[in-house]
mmCIF file of C-alpha atoms and ligand atoms in Angstrom:
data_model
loop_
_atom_site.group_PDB
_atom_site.id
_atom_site.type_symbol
_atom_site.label_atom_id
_atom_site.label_comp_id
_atom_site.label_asym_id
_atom_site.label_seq_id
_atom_site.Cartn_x
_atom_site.Cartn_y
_atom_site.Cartn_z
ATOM 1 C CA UNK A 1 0.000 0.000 0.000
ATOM 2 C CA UNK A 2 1.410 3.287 -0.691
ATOM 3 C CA UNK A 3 1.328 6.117 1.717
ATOM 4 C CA UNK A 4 0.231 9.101 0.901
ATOM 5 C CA UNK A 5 0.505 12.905 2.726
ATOM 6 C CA UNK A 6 -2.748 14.734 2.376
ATOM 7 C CA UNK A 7 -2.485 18.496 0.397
ATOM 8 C CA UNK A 8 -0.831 20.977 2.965
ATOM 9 C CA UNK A 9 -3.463 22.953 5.120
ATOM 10 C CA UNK A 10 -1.872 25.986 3.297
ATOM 11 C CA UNK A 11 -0.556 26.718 0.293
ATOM 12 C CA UNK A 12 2.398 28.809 1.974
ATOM 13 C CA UNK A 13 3.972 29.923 -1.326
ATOM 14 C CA UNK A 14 0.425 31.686 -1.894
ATOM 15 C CA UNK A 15 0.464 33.360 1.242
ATOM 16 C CA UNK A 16 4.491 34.417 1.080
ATOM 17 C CA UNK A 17 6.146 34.166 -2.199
ATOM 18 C CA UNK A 18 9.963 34.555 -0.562
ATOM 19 C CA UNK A 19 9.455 30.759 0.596
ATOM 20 C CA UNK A 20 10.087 29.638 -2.758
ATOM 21 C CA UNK A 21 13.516 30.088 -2.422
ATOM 22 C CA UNK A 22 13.333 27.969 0.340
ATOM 23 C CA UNK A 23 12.038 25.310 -0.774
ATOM 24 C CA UNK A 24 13.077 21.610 -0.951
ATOM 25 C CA UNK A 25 12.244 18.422 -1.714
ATOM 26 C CA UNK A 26 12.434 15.720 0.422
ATOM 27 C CA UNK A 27 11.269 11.711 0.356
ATOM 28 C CA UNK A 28 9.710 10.393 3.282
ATOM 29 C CA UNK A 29 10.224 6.641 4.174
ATOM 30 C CA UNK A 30 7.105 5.831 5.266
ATOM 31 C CA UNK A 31 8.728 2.368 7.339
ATOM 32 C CA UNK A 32 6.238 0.074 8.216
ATOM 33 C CA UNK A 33 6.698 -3.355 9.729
ATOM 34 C CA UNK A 34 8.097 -6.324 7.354
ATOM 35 C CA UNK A 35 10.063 -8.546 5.852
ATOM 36 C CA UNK A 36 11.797 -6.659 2.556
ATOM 37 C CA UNK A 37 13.434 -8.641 0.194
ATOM 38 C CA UNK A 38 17.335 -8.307 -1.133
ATOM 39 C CA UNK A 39 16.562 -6.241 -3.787
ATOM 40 C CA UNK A 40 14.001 -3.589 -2.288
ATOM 41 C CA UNK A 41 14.498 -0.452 0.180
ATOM 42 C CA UNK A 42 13.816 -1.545 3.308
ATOM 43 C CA UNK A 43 15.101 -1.252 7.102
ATOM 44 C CA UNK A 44 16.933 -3.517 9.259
ATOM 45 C CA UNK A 45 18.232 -5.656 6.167
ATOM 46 C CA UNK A 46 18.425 -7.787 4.336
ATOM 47 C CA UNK A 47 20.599 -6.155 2.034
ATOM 48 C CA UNK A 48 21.836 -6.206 -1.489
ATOM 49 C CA UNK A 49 25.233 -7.227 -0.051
ATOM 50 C CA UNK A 50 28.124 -9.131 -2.538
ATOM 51 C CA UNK A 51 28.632 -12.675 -0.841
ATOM 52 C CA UNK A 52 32.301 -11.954 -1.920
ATOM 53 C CA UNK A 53 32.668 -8.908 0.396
ATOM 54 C CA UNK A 54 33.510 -8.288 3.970
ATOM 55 C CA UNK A 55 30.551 -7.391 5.777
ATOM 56 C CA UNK A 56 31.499 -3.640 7.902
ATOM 57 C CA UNK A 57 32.944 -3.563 11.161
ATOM 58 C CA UNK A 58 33.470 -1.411 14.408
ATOM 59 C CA UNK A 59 37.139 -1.488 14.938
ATOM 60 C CA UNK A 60 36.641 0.880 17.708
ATOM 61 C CA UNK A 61 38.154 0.078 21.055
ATOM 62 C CA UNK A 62 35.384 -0.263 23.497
ATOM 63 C CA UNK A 63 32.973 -2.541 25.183
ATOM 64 C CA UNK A 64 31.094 -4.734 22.761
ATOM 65 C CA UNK A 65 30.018 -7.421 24.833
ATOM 66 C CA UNK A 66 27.610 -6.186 26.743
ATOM 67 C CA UNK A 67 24.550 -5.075 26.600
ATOM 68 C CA UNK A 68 21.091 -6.448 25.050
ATOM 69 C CA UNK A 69 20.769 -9.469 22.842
ATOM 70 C CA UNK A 70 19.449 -8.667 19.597
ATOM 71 C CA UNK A 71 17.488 -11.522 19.605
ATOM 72 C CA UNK A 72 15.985 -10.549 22.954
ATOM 73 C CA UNK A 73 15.133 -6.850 22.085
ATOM 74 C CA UNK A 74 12.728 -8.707 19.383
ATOM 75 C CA UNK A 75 10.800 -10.909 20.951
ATOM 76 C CA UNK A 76 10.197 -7.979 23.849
ATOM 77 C CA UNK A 77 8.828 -5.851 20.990
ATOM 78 C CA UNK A 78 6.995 -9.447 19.607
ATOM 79 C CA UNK A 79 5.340 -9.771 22.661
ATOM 80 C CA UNK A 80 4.906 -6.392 23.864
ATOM 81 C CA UNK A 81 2.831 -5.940 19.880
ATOM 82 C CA UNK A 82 0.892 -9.109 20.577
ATOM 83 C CA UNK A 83 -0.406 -8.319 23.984
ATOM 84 C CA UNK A 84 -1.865 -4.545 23.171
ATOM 85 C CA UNK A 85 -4.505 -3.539 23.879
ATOM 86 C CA UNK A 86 -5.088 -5.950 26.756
ATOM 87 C CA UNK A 87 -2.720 -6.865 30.267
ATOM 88 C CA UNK A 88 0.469 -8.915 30.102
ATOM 89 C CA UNK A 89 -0.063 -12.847 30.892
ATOM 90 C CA UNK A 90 2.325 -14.454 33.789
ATOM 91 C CA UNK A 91 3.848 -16.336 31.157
ATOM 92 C CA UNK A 92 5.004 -12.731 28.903
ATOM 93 C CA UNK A 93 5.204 -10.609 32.195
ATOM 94 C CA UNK A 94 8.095 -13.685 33.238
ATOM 95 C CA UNK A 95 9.541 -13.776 30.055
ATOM 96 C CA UNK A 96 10.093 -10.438 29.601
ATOM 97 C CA UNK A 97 11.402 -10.203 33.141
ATOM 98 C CA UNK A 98 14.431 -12.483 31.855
ATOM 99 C CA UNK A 99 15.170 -10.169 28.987
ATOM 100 C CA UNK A 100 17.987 -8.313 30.902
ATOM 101 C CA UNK A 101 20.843 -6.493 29.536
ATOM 102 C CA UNK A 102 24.344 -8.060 30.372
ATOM 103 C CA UNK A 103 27.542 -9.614 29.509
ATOM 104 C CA UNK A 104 26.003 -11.822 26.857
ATOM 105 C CA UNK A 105 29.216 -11.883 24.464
ATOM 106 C CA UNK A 106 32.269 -12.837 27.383
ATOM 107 C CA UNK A 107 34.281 -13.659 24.208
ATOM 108 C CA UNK A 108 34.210 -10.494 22.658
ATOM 109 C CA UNK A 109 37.448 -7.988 23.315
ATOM 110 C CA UNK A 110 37.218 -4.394 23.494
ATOM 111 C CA UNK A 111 39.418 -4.194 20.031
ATOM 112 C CA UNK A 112 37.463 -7.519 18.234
ATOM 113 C CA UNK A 113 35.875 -5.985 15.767
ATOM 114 C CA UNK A 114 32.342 -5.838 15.702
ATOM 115 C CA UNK A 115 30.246 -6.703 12.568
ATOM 116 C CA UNK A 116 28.205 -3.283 12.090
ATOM 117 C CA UNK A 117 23.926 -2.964 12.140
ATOM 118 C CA UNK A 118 22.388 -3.246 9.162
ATOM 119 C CA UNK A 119 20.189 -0.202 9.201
ATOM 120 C CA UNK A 120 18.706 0.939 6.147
ATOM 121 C CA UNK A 121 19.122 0.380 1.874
ATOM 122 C CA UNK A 122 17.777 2.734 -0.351
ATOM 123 C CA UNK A 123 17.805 2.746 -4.160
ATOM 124 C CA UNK A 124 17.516 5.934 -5.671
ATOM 125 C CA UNK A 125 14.895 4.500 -7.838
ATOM 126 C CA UNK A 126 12.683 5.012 -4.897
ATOM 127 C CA UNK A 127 13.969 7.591 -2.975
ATOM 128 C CA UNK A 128 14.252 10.729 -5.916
ATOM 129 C CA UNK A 129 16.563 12.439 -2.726
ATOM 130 C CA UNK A 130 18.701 10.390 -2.321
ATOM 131 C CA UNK A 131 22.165 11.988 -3.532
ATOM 132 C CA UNK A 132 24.867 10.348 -3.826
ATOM 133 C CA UNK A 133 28.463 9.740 -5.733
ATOM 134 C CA UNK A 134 27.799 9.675 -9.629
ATOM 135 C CA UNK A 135 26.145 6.771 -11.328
ATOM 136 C CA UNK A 136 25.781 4.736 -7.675
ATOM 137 C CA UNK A 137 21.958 4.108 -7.085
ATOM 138 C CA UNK A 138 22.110 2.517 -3.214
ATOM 139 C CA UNK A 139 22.782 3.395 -0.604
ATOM 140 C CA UNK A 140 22.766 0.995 2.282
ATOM 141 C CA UNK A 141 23.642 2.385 6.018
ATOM 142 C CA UNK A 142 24.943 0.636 9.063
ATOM 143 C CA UNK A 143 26.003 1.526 12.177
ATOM 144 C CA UNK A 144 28.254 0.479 15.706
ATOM 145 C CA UNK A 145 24.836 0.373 18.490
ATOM 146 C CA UNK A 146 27.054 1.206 20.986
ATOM 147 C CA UNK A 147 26.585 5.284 22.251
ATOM 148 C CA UNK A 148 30.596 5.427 22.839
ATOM 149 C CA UNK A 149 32.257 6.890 19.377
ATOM 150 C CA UNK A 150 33.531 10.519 19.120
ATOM 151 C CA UNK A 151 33.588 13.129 21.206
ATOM 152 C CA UNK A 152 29.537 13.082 21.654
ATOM 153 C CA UNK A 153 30.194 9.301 22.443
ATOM 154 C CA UNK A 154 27.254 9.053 19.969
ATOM 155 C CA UNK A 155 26.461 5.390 17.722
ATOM 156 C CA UNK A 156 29.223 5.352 14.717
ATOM 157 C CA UNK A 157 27.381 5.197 11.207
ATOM 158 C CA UNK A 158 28.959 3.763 8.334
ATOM 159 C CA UNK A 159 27.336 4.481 4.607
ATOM 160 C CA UNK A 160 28.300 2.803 1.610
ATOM 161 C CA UNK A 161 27.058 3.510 -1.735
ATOM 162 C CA UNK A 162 27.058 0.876 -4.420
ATOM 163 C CA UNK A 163 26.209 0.178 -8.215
ATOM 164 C CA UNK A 164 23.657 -2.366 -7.507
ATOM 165 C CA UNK A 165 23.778 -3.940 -10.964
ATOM 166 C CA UNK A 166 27.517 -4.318 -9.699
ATOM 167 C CA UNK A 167 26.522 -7.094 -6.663
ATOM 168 C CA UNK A 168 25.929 -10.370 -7.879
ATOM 169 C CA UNK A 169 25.450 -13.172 -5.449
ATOM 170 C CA UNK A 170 24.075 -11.602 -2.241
ATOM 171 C CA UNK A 171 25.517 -12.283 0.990
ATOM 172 C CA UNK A 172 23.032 -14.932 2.343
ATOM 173 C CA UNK A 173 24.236 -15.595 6.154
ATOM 174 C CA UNK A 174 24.142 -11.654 7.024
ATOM 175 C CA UNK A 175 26.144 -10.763 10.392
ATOM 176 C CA UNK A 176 25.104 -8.929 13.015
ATOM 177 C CA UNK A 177 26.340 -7.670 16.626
ATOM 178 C CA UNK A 178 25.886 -10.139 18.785
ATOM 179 C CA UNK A 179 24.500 -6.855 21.690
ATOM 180 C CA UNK A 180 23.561 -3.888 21.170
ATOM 181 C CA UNK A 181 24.311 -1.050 24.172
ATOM 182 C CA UNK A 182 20.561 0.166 24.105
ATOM 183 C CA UNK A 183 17.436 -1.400 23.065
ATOM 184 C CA UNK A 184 16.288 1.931 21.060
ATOM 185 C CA UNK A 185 19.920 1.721 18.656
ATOM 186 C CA UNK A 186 18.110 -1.583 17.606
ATOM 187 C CA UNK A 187 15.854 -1.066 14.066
ATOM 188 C CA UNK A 188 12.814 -3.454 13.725
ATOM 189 C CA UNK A 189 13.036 -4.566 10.102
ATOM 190 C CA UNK A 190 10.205 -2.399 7.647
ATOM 191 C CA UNK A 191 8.957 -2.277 4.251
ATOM 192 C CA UNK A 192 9.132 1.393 2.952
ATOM 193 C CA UNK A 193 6.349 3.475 0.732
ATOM 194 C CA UNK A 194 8.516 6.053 0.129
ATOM 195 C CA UNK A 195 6.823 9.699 -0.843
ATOM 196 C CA UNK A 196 7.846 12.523 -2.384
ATOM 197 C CA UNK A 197 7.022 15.579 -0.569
ATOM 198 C CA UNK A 198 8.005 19.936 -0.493
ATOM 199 C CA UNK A 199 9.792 21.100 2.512
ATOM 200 C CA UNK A 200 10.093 24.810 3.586
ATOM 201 C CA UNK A 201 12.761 25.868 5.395
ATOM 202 C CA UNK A 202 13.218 25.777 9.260
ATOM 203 C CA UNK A 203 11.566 29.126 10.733
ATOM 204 C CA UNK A 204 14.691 30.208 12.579
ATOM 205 C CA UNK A 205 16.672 30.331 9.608
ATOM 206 C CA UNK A 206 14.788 32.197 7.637
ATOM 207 C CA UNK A 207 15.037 36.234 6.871
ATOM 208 C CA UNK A 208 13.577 37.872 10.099
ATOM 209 C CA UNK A 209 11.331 39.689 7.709
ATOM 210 C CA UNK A 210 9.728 36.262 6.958
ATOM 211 C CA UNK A 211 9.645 35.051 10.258
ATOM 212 C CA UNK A 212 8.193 38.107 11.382
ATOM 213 C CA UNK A 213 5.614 38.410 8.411
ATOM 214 C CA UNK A 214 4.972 34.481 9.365
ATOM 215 C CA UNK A 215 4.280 35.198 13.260
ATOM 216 C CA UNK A 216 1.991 37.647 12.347
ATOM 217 C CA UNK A 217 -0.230 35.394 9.828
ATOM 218 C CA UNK A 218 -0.421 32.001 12.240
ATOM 219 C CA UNK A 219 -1.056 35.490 14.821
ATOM 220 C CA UNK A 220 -4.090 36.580 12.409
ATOM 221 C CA UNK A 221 -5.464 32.730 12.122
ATOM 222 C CA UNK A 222 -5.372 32.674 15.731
ATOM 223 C CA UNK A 223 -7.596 35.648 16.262
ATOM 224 C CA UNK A 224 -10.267 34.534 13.025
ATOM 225 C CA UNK A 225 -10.208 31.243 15.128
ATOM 226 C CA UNK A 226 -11.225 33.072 18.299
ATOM 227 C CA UNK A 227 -13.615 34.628 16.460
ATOM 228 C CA UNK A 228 -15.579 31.360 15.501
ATOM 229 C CA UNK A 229 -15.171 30.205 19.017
ATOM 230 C CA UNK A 230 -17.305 32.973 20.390
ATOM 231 C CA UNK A 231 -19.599 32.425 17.715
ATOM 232 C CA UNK A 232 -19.742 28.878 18.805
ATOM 233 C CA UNK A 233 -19.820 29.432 22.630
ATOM 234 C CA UNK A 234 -22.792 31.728 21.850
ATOM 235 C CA UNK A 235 -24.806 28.211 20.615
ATOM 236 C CA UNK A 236 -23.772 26.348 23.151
ATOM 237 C CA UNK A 237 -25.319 28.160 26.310
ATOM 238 C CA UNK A 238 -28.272 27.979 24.788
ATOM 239 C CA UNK A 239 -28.567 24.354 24.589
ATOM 240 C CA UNK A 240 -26.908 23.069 28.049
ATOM 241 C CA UNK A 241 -25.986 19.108 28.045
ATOM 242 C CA UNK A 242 -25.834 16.775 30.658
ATOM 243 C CA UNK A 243 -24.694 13.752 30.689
ATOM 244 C CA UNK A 244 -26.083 10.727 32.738
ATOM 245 C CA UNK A 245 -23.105 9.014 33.043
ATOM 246 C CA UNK A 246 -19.332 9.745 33.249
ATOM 247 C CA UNK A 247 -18.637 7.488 30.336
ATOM 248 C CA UNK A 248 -21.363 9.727 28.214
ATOM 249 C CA UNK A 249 -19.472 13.026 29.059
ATOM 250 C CA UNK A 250 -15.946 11.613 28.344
ATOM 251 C CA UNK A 251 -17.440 10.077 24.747
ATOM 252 C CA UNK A 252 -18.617 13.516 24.116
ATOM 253 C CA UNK A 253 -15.997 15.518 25.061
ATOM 254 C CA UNK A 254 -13.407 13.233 22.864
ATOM 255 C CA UNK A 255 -15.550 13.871 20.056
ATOM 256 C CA UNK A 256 -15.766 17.760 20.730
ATOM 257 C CA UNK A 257 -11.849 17.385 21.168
ATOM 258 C CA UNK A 258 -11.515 16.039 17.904
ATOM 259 C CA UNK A 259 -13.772 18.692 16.120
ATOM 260 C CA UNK A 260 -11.526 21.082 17.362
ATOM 261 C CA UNK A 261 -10.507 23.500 15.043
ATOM 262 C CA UNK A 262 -7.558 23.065 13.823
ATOM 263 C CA UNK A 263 -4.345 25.726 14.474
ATOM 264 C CA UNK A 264 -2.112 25.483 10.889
ATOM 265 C CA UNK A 265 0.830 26.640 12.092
ATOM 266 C CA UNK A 266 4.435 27.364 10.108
ATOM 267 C CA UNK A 267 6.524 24.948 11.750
ATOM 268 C CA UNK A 268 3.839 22.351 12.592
ATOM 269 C CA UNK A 269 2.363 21.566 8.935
ATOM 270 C CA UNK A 270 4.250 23.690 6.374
ATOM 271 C CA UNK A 271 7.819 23.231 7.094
ATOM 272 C CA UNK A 272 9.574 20.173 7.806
ATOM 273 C CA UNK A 273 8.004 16.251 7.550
ATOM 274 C CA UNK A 274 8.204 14.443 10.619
ATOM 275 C CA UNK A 275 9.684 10.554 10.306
ATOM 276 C CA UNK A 276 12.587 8.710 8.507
ATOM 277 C CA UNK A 277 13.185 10.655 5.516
ATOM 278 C CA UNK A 278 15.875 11.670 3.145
ATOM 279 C CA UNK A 279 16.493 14.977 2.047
ATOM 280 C CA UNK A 280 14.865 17.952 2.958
ATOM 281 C CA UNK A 281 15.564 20.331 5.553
ATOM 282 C CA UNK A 282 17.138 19.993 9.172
ATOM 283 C CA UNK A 283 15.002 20.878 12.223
ATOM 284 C CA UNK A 284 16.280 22.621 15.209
ATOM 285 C CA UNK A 285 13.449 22.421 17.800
ATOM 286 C CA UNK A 286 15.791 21.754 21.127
ATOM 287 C CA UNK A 287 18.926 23.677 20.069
ATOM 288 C CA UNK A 288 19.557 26.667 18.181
ATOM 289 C CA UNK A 289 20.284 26.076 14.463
ATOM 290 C CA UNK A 290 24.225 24.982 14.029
ATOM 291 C CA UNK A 291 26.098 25.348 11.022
ATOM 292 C CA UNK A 292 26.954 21.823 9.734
ATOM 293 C CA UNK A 293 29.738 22.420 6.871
ATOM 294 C CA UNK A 294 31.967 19.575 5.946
ATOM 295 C CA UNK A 295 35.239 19.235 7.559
ATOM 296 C CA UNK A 296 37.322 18.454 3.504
ATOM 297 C CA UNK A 297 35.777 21.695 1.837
ATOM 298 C CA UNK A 298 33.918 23.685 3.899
ATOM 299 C CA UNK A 299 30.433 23.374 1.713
ATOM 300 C CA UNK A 300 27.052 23.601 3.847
ATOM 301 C CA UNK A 301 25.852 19.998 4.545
ATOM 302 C CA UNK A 302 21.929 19.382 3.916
ATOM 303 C CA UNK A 303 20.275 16.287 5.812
ATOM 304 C CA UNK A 304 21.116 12.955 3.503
ATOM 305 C CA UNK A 305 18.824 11.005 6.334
ATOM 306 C CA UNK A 306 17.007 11.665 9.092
ATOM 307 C CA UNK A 307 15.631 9.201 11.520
ATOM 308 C CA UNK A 308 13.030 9.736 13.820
ATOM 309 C CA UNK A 309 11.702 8.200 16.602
ATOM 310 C CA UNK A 310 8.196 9.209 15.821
ATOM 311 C CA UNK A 311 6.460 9.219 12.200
ATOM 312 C CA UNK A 312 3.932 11.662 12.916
ATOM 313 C CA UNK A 313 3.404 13.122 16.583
ATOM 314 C CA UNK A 314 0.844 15.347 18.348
ATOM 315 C CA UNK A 315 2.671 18.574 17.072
ATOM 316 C CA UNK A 316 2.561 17.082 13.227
ATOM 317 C CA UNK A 317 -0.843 15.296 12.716
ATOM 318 C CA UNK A 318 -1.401 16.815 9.541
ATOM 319 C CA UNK A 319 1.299 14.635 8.072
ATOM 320 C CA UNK A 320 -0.313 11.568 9.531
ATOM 321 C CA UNK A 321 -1.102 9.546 5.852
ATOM 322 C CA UNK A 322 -4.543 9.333 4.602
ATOM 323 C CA UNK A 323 -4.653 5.724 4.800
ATOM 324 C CA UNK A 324 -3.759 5.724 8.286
ATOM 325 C CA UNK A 325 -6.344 8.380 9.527
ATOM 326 C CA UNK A 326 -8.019 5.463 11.340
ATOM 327 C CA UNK A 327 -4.811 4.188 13.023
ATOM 328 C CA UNK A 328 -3.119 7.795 14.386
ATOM 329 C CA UNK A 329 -2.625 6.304 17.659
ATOM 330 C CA UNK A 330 -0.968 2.814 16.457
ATOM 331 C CA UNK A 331 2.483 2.181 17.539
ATOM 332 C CA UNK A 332 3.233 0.143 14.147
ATOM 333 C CA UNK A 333 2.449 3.500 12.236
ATOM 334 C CA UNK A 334 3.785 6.283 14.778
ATOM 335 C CA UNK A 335 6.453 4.630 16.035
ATOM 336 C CA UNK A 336 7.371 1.144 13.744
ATOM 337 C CA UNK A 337 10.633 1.756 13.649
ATOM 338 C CA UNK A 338 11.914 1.364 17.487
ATOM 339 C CA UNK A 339 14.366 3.669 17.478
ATOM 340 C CA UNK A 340 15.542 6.586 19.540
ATOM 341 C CA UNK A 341 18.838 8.199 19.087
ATOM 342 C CA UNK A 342 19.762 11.366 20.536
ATOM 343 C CA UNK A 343 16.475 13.396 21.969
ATOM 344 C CA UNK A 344 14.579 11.473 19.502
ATOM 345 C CA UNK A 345 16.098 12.978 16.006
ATOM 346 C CA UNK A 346 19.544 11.714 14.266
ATOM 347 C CA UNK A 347 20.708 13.082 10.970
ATOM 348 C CA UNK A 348 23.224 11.972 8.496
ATOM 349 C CA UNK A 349 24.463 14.923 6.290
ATOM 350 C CA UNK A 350 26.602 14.555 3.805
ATOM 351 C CA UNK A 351 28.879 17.042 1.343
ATOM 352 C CA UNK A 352 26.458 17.929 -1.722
ATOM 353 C CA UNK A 353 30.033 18.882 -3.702
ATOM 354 C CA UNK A 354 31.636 15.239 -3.048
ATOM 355 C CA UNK A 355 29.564 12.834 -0.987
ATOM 356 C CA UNK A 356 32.698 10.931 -0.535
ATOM 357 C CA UNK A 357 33.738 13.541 1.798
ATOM 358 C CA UNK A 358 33.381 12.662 5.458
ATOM 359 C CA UNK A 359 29.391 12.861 6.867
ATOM 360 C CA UNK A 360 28.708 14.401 9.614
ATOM 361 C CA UNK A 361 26.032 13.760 12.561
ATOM 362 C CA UNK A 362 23.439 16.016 14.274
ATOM 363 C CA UNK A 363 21.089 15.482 16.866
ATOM 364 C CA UNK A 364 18.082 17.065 18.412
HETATM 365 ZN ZN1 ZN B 1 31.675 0.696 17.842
HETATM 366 ZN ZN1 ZN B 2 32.930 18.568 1.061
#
């Protein structure tokens, strides 16, 4: 099924014709839970990987034996997904209780190196913003799940971009780290319905003509909406409700919650797409904006991939897909992924003059 992002609220570039020229593309991933195959973009593997070639490694020196079994961080999220919706059985509430993080790999040494996460493969085929090296069309990403590398002792990611008419036999018996140092550096393996959609530029780096000019509007929407509330409150007190039961009041006050108008603001609906996505613009909603220029040449790095630990959140429910409008508060669609890096937002950026040139990370 594809996934599709309904027409913006707003047509922005009516309302202020300067956006234009800060405009982008980007794709969003649209990861939902599954089993890819080889040959298609997907998360979490498998991937289009030469049987011939050594699979990536952490030769980092630090602890890689402990932490959480792969294979355990699963079947929590199996069993966590199965029992929704209702309470835990002895049986799961037990199991679950033996899922603990620990030494799990005694044999592996500090400087052993570590076979790297498969994380994501792209082909530009379905992902239009994907940019890479000339005449490569995937892009698959790993990285170390250990929060220890660099300065920011952050995960280490790896990208490697490929010819994929270039692989041949594919890599059948796929490695992976035996731990990983937190549950949330673990990706649950999706299917992608990559989308195409336009970005506008974060509102803090904008002109402060525009932002000012784009306070005032969401300002002026504000007051038209206060408007219609007094209109509304006006009907109201003329027909008083009451409810004979508690469950009767809370039914109708969901309902009146969700007829709430809605407040289109800048940065909410019109700017940046919340999720996995590639391309597009960088948000900066818990720092201020940073440069990011690449350390060879200097050039301005855009966002190659963002991940995010939510799809679609309170603050962005107008990207919420139209075919999941019945499913907004399903953790397969808000949250399939399982991740959570940083404060909940990683980014890959990479030189747009030479993406062989070193990629840099950002967090929010
Ligand atoms: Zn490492
Ligand atoms: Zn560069």
């Amino acid at each position: 099924m594809t996934r599709t992002t309904p027409p913006r609220p707003v047509d922005v570039e009516d309302v202020f014709p300067a956006l234009s020229a800060h405009r982008r593309t980007a794709t969003r991933l649209h990861p939902r839970q599954g089993v890819a195959k080889a040959g298609e973009s997907s998360l979490a593997g498998p991937l289009s990987w030469p049987a011939g070639e050594p699979w990536p490694v952490c030769t980092a020196v630090h602890a890689k034996g402990t932490g959480h079994r792969l294979a355990d961080v699963r079947l929590k999220r199996r069993i966590l997904a199965e029992a929704r919706g209702r309470d835990l059985s002895v049986e799961e509430r037990r199991i679950l209780d033996a899922l603990r993080p620990g030494r799990h790999a005694p044999g592996l040494r500090d400087e052993d190196p570590l076979p790297l996460l498969a994380v994501a493969q792209l082909y530009t085929r379905d992902v239009p913003d994907l940019v890479g090296p000339e005449g490569h069309d995937l892009l698959q990403v790993f990285w170390c799940p250990f929060e220890v590398h660099g300065p920011d002792r952050t995960i280490d990611v790896v990208l490697k971009w490929r010819r994929s008419q270039e692989v041949g036999d594919v890599l059948a018996d796929q490695p992976e780290p035996p731990v990983a140092g937190r549950e949330e550096c673990v990706p649950t393996p999706c299917v992608l319905h990559p989308e195409q959609v336009v970005e506008h530029e974060y509102l803090g780096l904008l002109g402060e003509e525009l932002q000012e000019g784009i306070a005032d509007w969401e300002e002026g929407l504000l007051d038209e909406e206060d408007e219609d509330d007094e209109d509304e409150d006006a009907y109201d007190s003329s027909t008083p409700q009451s409810y004979d039961t508690y469950e009767e009041y809370e039914a109708a006050t969901a309902r009146a919650r969700a007829e709430e108008e809605y407040e289109v603001d800048y940065m909410g609906d019109l700017s940046i797409a919340p999720g996995w996505k590639a391309g597009g613009f960088a948000s900066w909603h818990l720092t201020d904006p940073a440069p990011v220029d690449c350390e060879a040449c200097g050039t301005p790095m855009p966002p190659l991939l963002t991940v995010d630990q939510w799809e679609c959140d309170g603050g962005s429910r107008s990207w919420l897909p139209l075919e999941d409008r019945d499913s907004a508060d399903d953790p397969d669609v808000i949250d399939p992924v399982g991740v959570y890096l940083g404060r909940g937002v990683m980014r890959v950026h990479t030189c747009p003059v030479d993406p062989a040139h070193p990629h840099r990370l950002g967090f929010q």
